[in-house]
mmCIF file with all atom_site columns, C-alpha atoms in Angstrom:
data_model
loop_
_atom_site.group_PDB
_atom_site.id
_atom_site.type_symbol
_atom_site.label_atom_id
_atom_site.label_alt_id
_atom_site.label_comp_id
_atom_site.label_asym_id
_atom_site.label_entity_id
_atom_site.label_seq_id
_atom_site.pdbx_PDB_ins_code
_atom_site.Cartn_x
_atom_site.Cartn_y
_atom_site.Cartn_z
_atom_site.occupancy
_atom_site.B_iso_or_equiv
_atom_site.pdbx_formal_charge
_atom_site.auth_seq_id
_atom_site.auth_comp_id
_atom_site.auth_asym_id
_atom_site.auth_atom_id
_atom_site.pdbx_PDB_model_num
ATOM 1   C CA . UNK Q 1 1   ? -105.738 103.644 21.768 1.00 0.00 ? 1   UNK Q CA 1
ATOM 2   C CA . UNK Q 1 2   ? -106.145 104.003 25.707 1.00 0.00 ? 2   UNK Q CA 1
ATOM 3   C CA . UNK Q 1 3   ? -103.680 101.929 27.963 1.00 0.00 ? 3   UNK Q CA 1
ATOM 4   C CA . UNK Q 1 4   ? -106.746 99.323  28.595 1.00 0.00 ? 4   UNK Q CA 1
ATOM 5   C CA . UNK Q 1 5   ? -106.803 98.624  24.794 1.00 0.00 ? 5   UNK Q CA 1
ATOM 6   C CA . UNK Q 1 6   ? -103.072 98.160  24.790 1.00 0.00 ? 6   UNK Q CA 1
ATOM 7   C CA . UNK Q 1 7   ? -103.103 95.675  27.786 1.00 0.00 ? 7   UNK Q CA 1
ATOM 8   C CA . UNK Q 1 8   ? -106.060 93.869  26.302 1.00 0.00 ? 8   UNK Q CA 1
ATOM 9   C CA . UNK Q 1 9   ? -104.358 93.234  22.896 1.00 0.00 ? 9   UNK Q CA 1
ATOM 10  C CA . UNK Q 1 10  ? -101.134 92.293  24.892 1.00 0.00 ? 10  UNK Q CA 1
ATOM 11  C CA . UNK Q 1 11  ? -102.874 89.818  27.371 1.00 0.00 ? 11  UNK Q CA 1
ATOM 12  C CA . UNK Q 1 12  ? -104.666 88.165  24.293 1.00 0.00 ? 12  UNK Q CA 1
ATOM 13  C CA . UNK Q 1 13  ? -101.581 88.077  22.425 1.00 0.00 ? 13  UNK Q CA 1
ATOM 14  C CA . UNK Q 1 14  ? -99.892  86.279  25.349 1.00 0.00 ? 14  UNK Q CA 1
ATOM 15  C CA . UNK Q 1 15  ? -103.106 84.035  25.650 1.00 0.00 ? 15  UNK Q CA 1
ATOM 16  C CA . UNK Q 1 16  ? -103.164 82.927  22.118 1.00 0.00 ? 16  UNK Q CA 1
ATOM 17  C CA . UNK Q 1 17  ? -99.353  82.379  21.855 1.00 0.00 ? 17  UNK Q CA 1
ATOM 18  C CA . UNK Q 1 18  ? -99.504  80.229  25.015 1.00 0.00 ? 18  UNK Q CA 1
ATOM 19  C CA . UNK Q 1 19  ? -102.158 78.187  23.702 1.00 0.00 ? 19  UNK Q CA 1
ATOM 20  C CA . UNK Q 1 20  ? -100.571 77.644  20.214 1.00 0.00 ? 20  UNK Q CA 1
ATOM 21  C CA . UNK Q 1 21  ? -96.921  76.931  21.778 1.00 0.00 ? 21  UNK Q CA 1
ATOM 22  C CA . UNK Q 1 22  ? -98.611  74.328  23.822 1.00 0.00 ? 22  UNK Q CA 1
ATOM 23  C CA . UNK Q 1 23  ? -100.166 72.741  20.651 1.00 0.00 ? 23  UNK Q CA 1
ATOM 24  C CA . UNK Q 1 24  ? -96.570  72.908  18.940 1.00 0.00 ? 24  UNK Q CA 1
ATOM 25  C CA . UNK Q 1 25  ? -94.190  71.743  21.684 1.00 0.00 ? 25  UNK Q CA 1
ATOM 26  C CA . UNK Q 1 26  ? -93.079  68.241  22.012 1.00 0.00 ? 26  UNK Q CA 1
ATOM 27  C CA . UNK Q 1 27  ? -91.966  68.163  25.786 1.00 0.00 ? 27  UNK Q CA 1
ATOM 28  C CA . UNK Q 1 28  ? -94.966  67.837  28.157 1.00 0.00 ? 28  UNK Q CA 1
ATOM 29  C CA . UNK Q 1 29  ? -93.585  69.978  30.762 1.00 0.00 ? 29  UNK Q CA 1
ATOM 30  C CA . UNK Q 1 30  ? -93.038  72.889  28.426 1.00 0.00 ? 30  UNK Q CA 1
ATOM 31  C CA . UNK Q 1 31  ? -96.585  72.392  27.133 1.00 0.00 ? 31  UNK Q CA 1
ATOM 32  C CA . UNK Q 1 32  ? -97.898  72.889  31.085 1.00 0.00 ? 32  UNK Q CA 1
ATOM 33  C CA . UNK Q 1 33  ? -95.549  75.888  31.402 1.00 0.00 ? 33  UNK Q CA 1
ATOM 34  C CA . UNK Q 1 34  ? -97.075  77.613  28.044 1.00 0.00 ? 34  UNK Q CA 1
ATOM 35  C CA . UNK Q 1 35  ? -100.903 76.560  29.445 1.00 0.00 ? 35  UNK Q CA 1
ATOM 36  C CA . UNK Q 1 36  ? -99.919  78.199  32.906 1.00 0.00 ? 36  UNK Q CA 1
ATOM 37  C CA . UNK Q 1 37  ? -98.817  81.437  30.479 1.00 0.00 ? 37  UNK Q CA 1
ATOM 38  C CA . UNK Q 1 38  ? -102.326 81.078  28.828 1.00 0.00 ? 38  UNK Q CA 1
ATOM 39  C CA . UNK Q 1 39  ? -104.020 80.862  32.061 1.00 0.00 ? 39  UNK Q CA 1
ATOM 40  C CA . UNK Q 1 40  ? -102.255 83.856  33.400 1.00 0.00 ? 40  UNK Q CA 1
ATOM 41  C CA . UNK Q 1 41  ? -102.997 85.825  30.642 1.00 0.00 ? 41  UNK Q CA 1
ATOM 42  C CA . UNK Q 1 42  ? -106.674 85.149  30.738 1.00 0.00 ? 42  UNK Q CA 1
ATOM 43  C CA . UNK Q 1 43  ? -106.558 85.923  34.515 1.00 0.00 ? 43  UNK Q CA 1
ATOM 44  C CA . UNK Q 1 44  ? -105.091 89.463  33.332 1.00 0.00 ? 44  UNK Q CA 1
ATOM 45  C CA . UNK Q 1 45  ? -108.234 89.786  30.851 1.00 0.00 ? 45  UNK Q CA 1
ATOM 46  C CA . UNK Q 1 46  ? -110.597 89.262  33.877 1.00 0.00 ? 46  UNK Q CA 1
ATOM 47  C CA . UNK Q 1 47  ? -108.587 92.164  35.818 1.00 0.00 ? 47  UNK Q CA 1
ATOM 48  C CA . UNK Q 1 48  ? -109.466 94.140  32.848 1.00 0.00 ? 48  UNK Q CA 1
ATOM 49  C CA . UNK Q 1 49  ? -112.979 93.121  32.911 1.00 0.00 ? 49  UNK Q CA 1
ATOM 50  C CA . UNK Q 1 50  ? -113.344 94.356  36.698 1.00 0.00 ? 50  UNK Q CA 1
ATOM 51  C CA . UNK Q 1 51  ? -113.677 90.555  37.543 1.00 0.00 ? 51  UNK Q CA 1
ATOM 52  C CA . UNK Q 1 52  ? -111.212 90.585  40.519 1.00 0.00 ? 52  UNK Q CA 1
ATOM 53  C CA . UNK Q 1 53  ? -112.511 87.290  42.094 1.00 0.00 ? 53  UNK Q CA 1
ATOM 54  C CA . UNK Q 1 54  ? -113.122 85.542  38.786 1.00 0.00 ? 54  UNK Q CA 1
ATOM 55  C CA . UNK Q 1 55  ? -109.172 86.340  38.047 1.00 0.00 ? 55  UNK Q CA 1
ATOM 56  C CA . UNK Q 1 56  ? -107.632 85.165  41.475 1.00 0.00 ? 56  UNK Q CA 1
ATOM 57  C CA . UNK Q 1 57  ? -109.873 82.034  41.142 1.00 0.00 ? 57  UNK Q CA 1
ATOM 58  C CA . UNK Q 1 58  ? -108.151 81.660  37.680 1.00 0.00 ? 58  UNK Q CA 1
ATOM 59  C CA . UNK Q 1 59  ? -104.537 82.023  39.228 1.00 0.00 ? 59  UNK Q CA 1
ATOM 60  C CA . UNK Q 1 60  ? -105.361 79.952  42.367 1.00 0.00 ? 60  UNK Q CA 1
ATOM 61  C CA . UNK Q 1 61  ? -107.461 77.064  40.885 1.00 0.00 ? 61  UNK Q CA 1
ATOM 62  C CA . UNK Q 1 62  ? -106.185 76.888  36.920 1.00 0.00 ? 62  UNK Q CA 1
ATOM 63  C CA . UNK Q 1 63  ? -102.583 78.261  37.269 1.00 0.00 ? 63  UNK Q CA 1
ATOM 64  C CA . UNK Q 1 64  ? -101.851 76.673  40.598 1.00 0.00 ? 64  UNK Q CA 1
ATOM 65  C CA . UNK Q 1 65  ? -103.881 73.525  41.263 1.00 0.00 ? 65  UNK Q CA 1
ATOM 66  C CA . UNK Q 1 66  ? -104.762 72.073  37.815 1.00 0.00 ? 66  UNK Q CA 1
ATOM 67  C CA . UNK Q 1 67  ? -100.980 72.510  36.600 1.00 0.00 ? 67  UNK Q CA 1
ATOM 68  C CA . UNK Q 1 68  ? -99.969  70.782  39.938 1.00 0.00 ? 68  UNK Q CA 1
ATOM 69  C CA . UNK Q 1 69  ? -102.221 67.961  38.826 1.00 0.00 ? 69  UNK Q CA 1
ATOM 70  C CA . UNK Q 1 70  ? -101.097 67.820  35.494 1.00 0.00 ? 70  UNK Q CA 1
ATOM 71  C CA . UNK Q 1 71  ? -97.402  67.574  36.574 1.00 0.00 ? 71  UNK Q CA 1
ATOM 72  C CA . UNK Q 1 72  ? -97.995  64.956  39.230 1.00 0.00 ? 72  UNK Q CA 1
ATOM 73  C CA . UNK Q 1 73  ? -99.910  62.944  36.333 1.00 0.00 ? 73  UNK Q CA 1
ATOM 74  C CA . UNK Q 1 74  ? -96.895  63.399  34.067 1.00 0.00 ? 74  UNK Q CA 1
ATOM 75  C CA . UNK Q 1 75  ? -94.625  62.253  36.917 1.00 0.00 ? 75  UNK Q CA 1
ATOM 76  C CA . UNK Q 1 76  ? -96.985  59.262  37.832 1.00 0.00 ? 76  UNK Q CA 1
ATOM 77  C CA . UNK Q 1 77  ? -97.186  57.942  34.192 1.00 0.00 ? 77  UNK Q CA 1
ATOM 78  C CA . UNK Q 1 78  ? -94.320  56.198  32.302 1.00 0.00 ? 78  UNK Q CA 1
ATOM 79  C CA . UNK Q 1 79  ? -93.322  58.912  30.087 1.00 0.00 ? 79  UNK Q CA 1
ATOM 80  C CA . UNK Q 1 80  ? -89.833  58.589  28.126 1.00 0.00 ? 80  UNK Q CA 1
ATOM 81  C CA . UNK Q 1 81  ? -88.731  61.770  26.596 1.00 0.00 ? 81  UNK Q CA 1
ATOM 82  C CA . UNK Q 1 82  ? -86.313  59.973  24.320 1.00 0.00 ? 82  UNK Q CA 1
ATOM 83  C CA . UNK Q 1 83  ? -89.263  58.120  22.157 1.00 0.00 ? 83  UNK Q CA 1
ATOM 84  C CA . UNK Q 1 84  ? -88.825  60.959  19.514 1.00 0.00 ? 84  UNK Q CA 1
ATOM 85  C CA . UNK Q 1 85  ? -90.309  58.961  16.860 1.00 0.00 ? 85  UNK Q CA 1
ATOM 86  C CA . UNK Q 1 86  ? -93.931  59.461  18.194 1.00 0.00 ? 86  UNK Q CA 1
ATOM 87  C CA . UNK Q 1 87  ? -93.601  63.159  18.995 1.00 0.00 ? 87  UNK Q CA 1
ATOM 88  C CA . UNK Q 1 88  ? -94.168  65.091  16.031 1.00 0.00 ? 88  UNK Q CA 1
ATOM 89  C CA . UNK Q 1 89  ? -95.452  68.575  15.513 1.00 0.00 ? 89  UNK Q CA 1
ATOM 90  C CA . UNK Q 1 90  ? -95.556  68.485  11.523 1.00 0.00 ? 90  UNK Q CA 1
ATOM 91  C CA . UNK Q 1 91  ? -93.093  70.209  9.429  1.00 0.00 ? 91  UNK Q CA 1
ATOM 92  C CA . UNK Q 1 92  ? -92.793  73.685  8.398  1.00 0.00 ? 92  UNK Q CA 1
ATOM 93  C CA . UNK Q 1 93  ? -95.501  73.803  6.229  1.00 0.00 ? 93  UNK Q CA 1
ATOM 94  C CA . UNK Q 1 94  ? -98.029  72.750  8.843  1.00 0.00 ? 94  UNK Q CA 1
ATOM 95  C CA . UNK Q 1 95  ? -96.425  75.365  11.273 1.00 0.00 ? 95  UNK Q CA 1
ATOM 96  C CA . UNK Q 1 96  ? -96.714  78.203  8.608  1.00 0.00 ? 96  UNK Q CA 1
ATOM 97  C CA . UNK Q 1 97  ? -100.281 76.946  8.021  1.00 0.00 ? 97  UNK Q CA 1
ATOM 98  C CA . UNK Q 1 98  ? -101.260 77.004  11.710 1.00 0.00 ? 98  UNK Q CA 1
ATOM 99  C CA . UNK Q 1 99  ? -99.404  80.568  11.904 1.00 0.00 ? 99  UNK Q CA 1
ATOM 100 C CA . UNK Q 1 100 ? -101.638 81.888  8.954  1.00 0.00 ? 100 UNK Q CA 1
ATOM 101 C CA . UNK Q 1 101 ? -104.980 80.373  10.209 1.00 0.00 ? 101 UNK Q CA 1
ATOM 102 C CA . UNK Q 1 102 ? -104.267 82.153  13.765 1.00 0.00 ? 102 UNK Q CA 1
ATOM 103 C CA . UNK Q 1 103 ? -103.568 85.269  12.171 1.00 0.00 ? 103 UNK Q CA 1
ATOM 104 C CA . UNK Q 1 104 ? -106.545 85.240  9.990  1.00 0.00 ? 104 UNK Q CA 1
ATOM 105 C CA . UNK Q 1 105 ? -108.725 84.282  12.811 1.00 0.00 ? 105 UNK Q CA 1
ATOM 106 C CA . UNK Q 1 106 ? -107.390 87.067  15.016 1.00 0.00 ? 106 UNK Q CA 1
ATOM 107 C CA . UNK Q 1 107 ? -107.967 89.553  11.911 1.00 0.00 ? 107 UNK Q CA 1
ATOM 108 C CA . UNK Q 1 108 ? -111.540 88.351  11.490 1.00 0.00 ? 108 UNK Q CA 1
ATOM 109 C CA . UNK Q 1 109 ? -112.384 88.624  15.023 1.00 0.00 ? 109 UNK Q CA 1
ATOM 110 C CA . UNK Q 1 110 ? -110.774 92.159  15.272 1.00 0.00 ? 110 UNK Q CA 1
ATOM 111 C CA . UNK Q 1 111 ? -112.861 93.291  12.383 1.00 0.00 ? 111 UNK Q CA 1
ATOM 112 C CA . UNK Q 1 112 ? -115.938 91.918  13.914 1.00 0.00 ? 112 UNK Q CA 1
ATOM 113 C CA . UNK Q 1 113 ? -115.340 93.423  17.164 1.00 0.00 ? 113 UNK Q CA 1
ATOM 114 C CA . UNK Q 1 114 ? -114.579 96.887  15.720 1.00 0.00 ? 114 UNK Q CA 1
ATOM 115 C CA . UNK Q 1 115 ? -117.891 97.124  13.895 1.00 0.00 ? 115 UNK Q CA 1
ATOM 116 C CA . UNK Q 1 116 ? -119.905 95.577  16.765 1.00 0.00 ? 116 UNK Q CA 1
ATOM 117 C CA . UNK Q 1 117 ? -122.384 98.142  18.811 1.00 0.00 ? 117 UNK Q CA 1
ATOM 118 C CA . UNK Q 1 118 ? -122.969 96.567  22.210 1.00 0.00 ? 118 UNK Q CA 1
ATOM 119 C CA . UNK Q 1 119 ? -125.648 99.187  22.961 1.00 0.00 ? 119 UNK Q CA 1
ATOM 120 C CA . UNK Q 1 120 ? -126.292 100.625 26.457 1.00 0.00 ? 120 UNK Q CA 1
ATOM 121 C CA . UNK Q 1 121 ? -124.137 99.700  29.386 1.00 0.00 ? 121 UNK Q CA 1
ATOM 122 C CA . UNK Q 1 122 ? -125.047 96.750  31.476 1.00 0.00 ? 122 UNK Q CA 1
ATOM 123 C CA . UNK Q 1 123 ? -125.688 97.265  35.120 1.00 0.00 ? 123 UNK Q CA 1
ATOM 124 C CA . UNK Q 1 124 ? -123.117 98.272  37.380 1.00 0.00 ? 124 UNK Q CA 1
ATOM 125 C CA . UNK Q 1 125 ? -121.083 96.057  39.538 1.00 0.00 ? 125 UNK Q CA 1
ATOM 126 C CA . UNK Q 1 126 ? -121.104 96.382  43.198 1.00 0.00 ? 126 UNK Q CA 1
ATOM 127 C CA . UNK Q 1 127 ? -117.814 98.102  44.422 1.00 0.00 ? 127 UNK Q CA 1
ATOM 128 C CA . UNK Q 1 128 ? -117.014 95.200  46.712 1.00 0.00 ? 128 UNK Q CA 1
ATOM 129 C CA . UNK Q 1 129 ? -117.863 92.380  44.198 1.00 0.00 ? 129 UNK Q CA 1
ATOM 130 C CA . UNK Q 1 130 ? -115.519 89.709  45.812 1.00 0.00 ? 130 UNK Q CA 1
ATOM 131 C CA . UNK Q 1 131 ? -117.251 90.303  49.263 1.00 0.00 ? 131 UNK Q CA 1
ATOM 132 C CA . UNK Q 1 132 ? -120.656 90.100  47.528 1.00 0.00 ? 132 UNK Q CA 1
ATOM 133 C CA . UNK Q 1 133 ? -119.812 86.733  45.921 1.00 0.00 ? 133 UNK Q CA 1
ATOM 134 C CA . UNK Q 1 134 ? -118.469 85.275  49.309 1.00 0.00 ? 134 UNK Q CA 1
ATOM 135 C CA . UNK Q 1 135 ? -121.499 86.325  51.003 1.00 0.00 ? 135 UNK Q CA 1
ATOM 136 C CA . UNK Q 1 136 ? -123.527 84.753  48.446 1.00 0.00 ? 136 UNK Q CA 1
ATOM 137 C CA . UNK Q 1 137 ? -121.436 81.637  48.103 1.00 0.00 ? 137 UNK Q CA 1
ATOM 138 C CA . UNK Q 1 138 ? -121.460 80.828  51.937 1.00 0.00 ? 138 UNK Q CA 1
ATOM 139 C CA . UNK Q 1 139 ? -125.124 81.812  52.684 1.00 0.00 ? 139 UNK Q CA 1
ATOM 140 C CA . UNK Q 1 140 ? -126.826 80.093  49.930 1.00 0.00 ? 140 UNK Q CA 1
ATOM 141 C CA . UNK Q 1 141 ? -124.718 77.383  48.697 1.00 0.00 ? 141 UNK Q CA 1
ATOM 142 C CA . UNK Q 1 142 ? -122.708 76.123  51.744 1.00 0.00 ? 142 UNK Q CA 1
ATOM 143 C CA . UNK Q 1 143 ? -123.895 72.570  51.586 1.00 0.00 ? 143 UNK Q CA 1
ATOM 144 C CA . UNK Q 1 144 ? -122.909 72.095  48.005 1.00 0.00 ? 144 UNK Q CA 1
ATOM 145 C CA . UNK Q 1 145 ? -119.715 74.025  48.467 1.00 0.00 ? 145 UNK Q CA 1
ATOM 146 C CA . UNK Q 1 146 ? -118.937 71.710  51.256 1.00 0.00 ? 146 UNK Q CA 1
ATOM 147 C CA . UNK Q 1 147 ? -120.094 68.645  49.120 1.00 0.00 ? 147 UNK Q CA 1
ATOM 148 C CA . UNK Q 1 148 ? -117.574 69.578  46.333 1.00 0.00 ? 148 UNK Q CA 1
ATOM 149 C CA . UNK Q 1 149 ? -114.745 70.195  49.101 1.00 0.00 ? 149 UNK Q CA 1
ATOM 150 C CA . UNK Q 1 150 ? -115.288 66.566  50.268 1.00 0.00 ? 150 UNK Q CA 1
ATOM 151 C CA . UNK Q 1 151 ? -115.478 65.237  46.860 1.00 0.00 ? 151 UNK Q CA 1
ATOM 152 C CA . UNK Q 1 152 ? -112.130 66.530  45.931 1.00 0.00 ? 152 UNK Q CA 1
ATOM 153 C CA . UNK Q 1 153 ? -110.560 65.394  48.891 1.00 0.00 ? 153 UNK Q CA 1
ATOM 154 C CA . UNK Q 1 154 ? -111.698 61.804  48.206 1.00 0.00 ? 154 UNK Q CA 1
ATOM 155 C CA . UNK Q 1 155 ? -110.647 61.883  44.550 1.00 0.00 ? 155 UNK Q CA 1
ATOM 156 C CA . UNK Q 1 156 ? -107.037 63.100  45.949 1.00 0.00 ? 156 UNK Q CA 1
ATOM 157 C CA . UNK Q 1 157 ? -107.117 60.189  48.291 1.00 0.00 ? 157 UNK Q CA 1
ATOM 158 C CA . UNK Q 1 158 ? -108.188 57.832  45.515 1.00 0.00 ? 158 UNK Q CA 1
ATOM 159 C CA . UNK Q 1 159 ? -105.566 59.221  43.278 1.00 0.00 ? 159 UNK Q CA 1
ATOM 160 C CA . UNK Q 1 160 ? -102.803 58.420  46.004 1.00 0.00 ? 160 UNK Q CA 1
ATOM 161 C CA . UNK Q 1 161 ? -104.169 54.898  46.596 1.00 0.00 ? 161 UNK Q CA 1
ATOM 162 C CA . UNK Q 1 162 ? -103.721 54.139  42.779 1.00 0.00 ? 162 UNK Q CA 1
ATOM 163 C CA . UNK Q 1 163 ? -100.548 55.665  42.261 1.00 0.00 ? 163 UNK Q CA 1
ATOM 164 C CA . UNK Q 1 164 ? -99.424  53.582  45.294 1.00 0.00 ? 164 UNK Q CA 1
ATOM 165 C CA . UNK Q 1 165 ? -100.690 50.425  43.843 1.00 0.00 ? 165 UNK Q CA 1
ATOM 166 C CA . UNK Q 1 166 ? -99.144  51.235  40.268 1.00 0.00 ? 166 UNK Q CA 1
ATOM 167 C CA . UNK Q 1 167 ? -95.805  51.811  42.145 1.00 0.00 ? 167 UNK Q CA 1
ATOM 168 C CA . UNK Q 1 168 ? -96.212  48.312  43.673 1.00 0.00 ? 168 UNK Q CA 1
ATOM 169 C CA . UNK Q 1 169 ? -96.902  46.408  40.744 1.00 0.00 ? 169 UNK Q CA 1
ATOM 170 C CA . UNK Q 1 170 ? -94.118  47.845  38.714 1.00 0.00 ? 170 UNK Q CA 1
ATOM 171 C CA . UNK Q 1 171 ? -91.803  46.518  41.388 1.00 0.00 ? 171 UNK Q CA 1
ATOM 172 C CA . UNK Q 1 172 ? -92.777  43.002  40.896 1.00 0.00 ? 172 UNK Q CA 1
ATOM 173 C CA . UNK Q 1 173 ? -92.196  42.976  37.044 1.00 0.00 ? 173 UNK Q CA 1
#
């Protein structure tokens, strides 16, 4: 096994562990942190695939922005951590079954990948992959890129306005 294979298996294990932990935890903040672990592991897998631009976007957009939006949503909603009756993740049997299912799926995927033949190598990536993507994005897709940025800004302002309205309504009650 080469170092790349070991790094792949460790990052894949971290991504799967983060995803399973997110499903098993009861505290929503801990769930978001395990989701961040999954996002960062996937970014590491992108680096192994020589997709550095996609890895940086994964870290900036998902691990950063989406996680912050989730934390804001948690803070803006009325979440009571002391409601333990409604927060269940199943007993030991459910956890054991989930662990067995994840292990069986992992072994099946591993066995399938080991016997898979990809054939000839694909076309080579350019050496300056991020520069090529940037030139392509800002030359051919400038208008859609700007429309998406304005749309995201409007969504952010709308979320702030809605959060302010909810805050005023809660004071009246």
